[in-house]
Coordinates of C-alpha atoms in Angstrom, one line a residue:
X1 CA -49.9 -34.3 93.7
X2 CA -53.3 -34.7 94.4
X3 CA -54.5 -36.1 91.2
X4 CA -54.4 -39.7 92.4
X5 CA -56.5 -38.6 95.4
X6 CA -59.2 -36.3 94.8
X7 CA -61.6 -36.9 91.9
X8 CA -61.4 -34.8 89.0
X9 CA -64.5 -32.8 90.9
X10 CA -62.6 -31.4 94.0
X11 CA -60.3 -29.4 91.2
X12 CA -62.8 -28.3 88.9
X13 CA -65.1 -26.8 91.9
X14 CA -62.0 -24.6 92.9
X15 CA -60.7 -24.0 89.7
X16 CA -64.1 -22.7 88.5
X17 CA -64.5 -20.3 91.9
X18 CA -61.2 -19.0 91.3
X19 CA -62.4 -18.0 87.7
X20 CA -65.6 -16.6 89.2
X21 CA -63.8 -14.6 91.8
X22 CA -61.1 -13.3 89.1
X23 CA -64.1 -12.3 87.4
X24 CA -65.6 -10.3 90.5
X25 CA -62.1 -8.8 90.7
X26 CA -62.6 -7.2 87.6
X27 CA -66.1 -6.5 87.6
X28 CA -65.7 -3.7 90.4
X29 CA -69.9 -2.6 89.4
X30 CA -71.1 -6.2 89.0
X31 CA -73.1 -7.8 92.3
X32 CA -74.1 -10.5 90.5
X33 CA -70.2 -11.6 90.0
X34 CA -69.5 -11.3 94.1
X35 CA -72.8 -13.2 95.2
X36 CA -71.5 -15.8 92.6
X37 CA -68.5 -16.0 94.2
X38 CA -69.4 -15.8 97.4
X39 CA -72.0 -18.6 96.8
X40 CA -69.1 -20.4 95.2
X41 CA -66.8 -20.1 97.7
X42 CA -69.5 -21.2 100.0
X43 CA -70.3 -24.4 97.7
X44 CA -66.6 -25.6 98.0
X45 CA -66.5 -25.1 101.6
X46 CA -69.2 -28.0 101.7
X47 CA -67.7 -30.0 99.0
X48 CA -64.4 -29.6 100.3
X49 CA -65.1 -31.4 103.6
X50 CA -66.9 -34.2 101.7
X51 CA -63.8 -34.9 99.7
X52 CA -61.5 -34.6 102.8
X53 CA -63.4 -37.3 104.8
X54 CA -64.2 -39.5 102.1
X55 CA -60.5 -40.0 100.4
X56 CA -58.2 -39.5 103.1
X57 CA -56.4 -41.7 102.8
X58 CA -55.7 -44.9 105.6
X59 CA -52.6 -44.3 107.4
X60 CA -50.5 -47.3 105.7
X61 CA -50.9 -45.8 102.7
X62 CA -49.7 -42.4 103.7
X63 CA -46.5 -41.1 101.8
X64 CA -45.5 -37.8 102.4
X65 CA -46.7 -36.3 98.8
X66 CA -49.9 -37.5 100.1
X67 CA -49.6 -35.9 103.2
X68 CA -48.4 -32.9 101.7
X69 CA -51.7 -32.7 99.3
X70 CA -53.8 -33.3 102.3
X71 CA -52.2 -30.4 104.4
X72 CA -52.7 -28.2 101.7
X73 CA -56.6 -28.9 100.7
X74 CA -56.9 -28.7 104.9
X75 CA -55.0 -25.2 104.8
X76 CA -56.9 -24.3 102.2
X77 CA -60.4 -25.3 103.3
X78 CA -59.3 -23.8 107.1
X79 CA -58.8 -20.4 105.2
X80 CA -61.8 -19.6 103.2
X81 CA -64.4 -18.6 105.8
X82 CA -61.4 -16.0 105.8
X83 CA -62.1 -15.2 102.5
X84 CA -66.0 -15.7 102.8
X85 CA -65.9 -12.7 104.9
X86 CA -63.5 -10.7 103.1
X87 CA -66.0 -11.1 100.3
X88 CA -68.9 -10.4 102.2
X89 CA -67.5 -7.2 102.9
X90 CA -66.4 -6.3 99.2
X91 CA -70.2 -7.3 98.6
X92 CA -71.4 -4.9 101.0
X93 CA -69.4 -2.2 100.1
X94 CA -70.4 -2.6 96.3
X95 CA -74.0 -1.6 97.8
X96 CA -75.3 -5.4 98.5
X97 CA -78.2 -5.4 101.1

């Protein structure tokens, strides 16, 4: 839905934090994967607003796939400082300083 919106960037950032944090999963001894994650998740946070306010798009042109896709990317930017805690926590329980 939101391929006409978004450039190919906004879905390769999240694509490739959901890989890292898959990858922190697994690693269960690894700090290096959850402060990549974390950084990541942190990265998209800033990306993800860029994207948002720069191709939203103008209210004529509004269908409601579009506003679907743009509900979504909101709901999903409003819910990871969420998950920036919940992995700060995982990072400080895995012995991070």
């Amino acid at each position: 839905c939101m391929n006409d919106m978004f450039p190919a960037s906004y879905a390769w950032g999240n694509f490739t934090v959901l890989a890292v944090g898959i990858w922190a999963i697994v690693q269960r001894d690894s700090l290096d994967a959850i402060i990549m994650f974390l950084t990541g998740l942190l990265l998209t946070v800033l990306t993800d607003i860029i994207h948002i306010s720069v191709f939203y798009p103008p209210n004529n042109h509004l269908t409601d796939v579009k506003r679907f896709s743009m509900g979504m990317a909101i709901f999903s930017l409003l819910l990871k400082p969420v998950s920036c805690y919940l992995v700060y926590r995982m990072y400080r329980e895995r012995g991070g300083e």
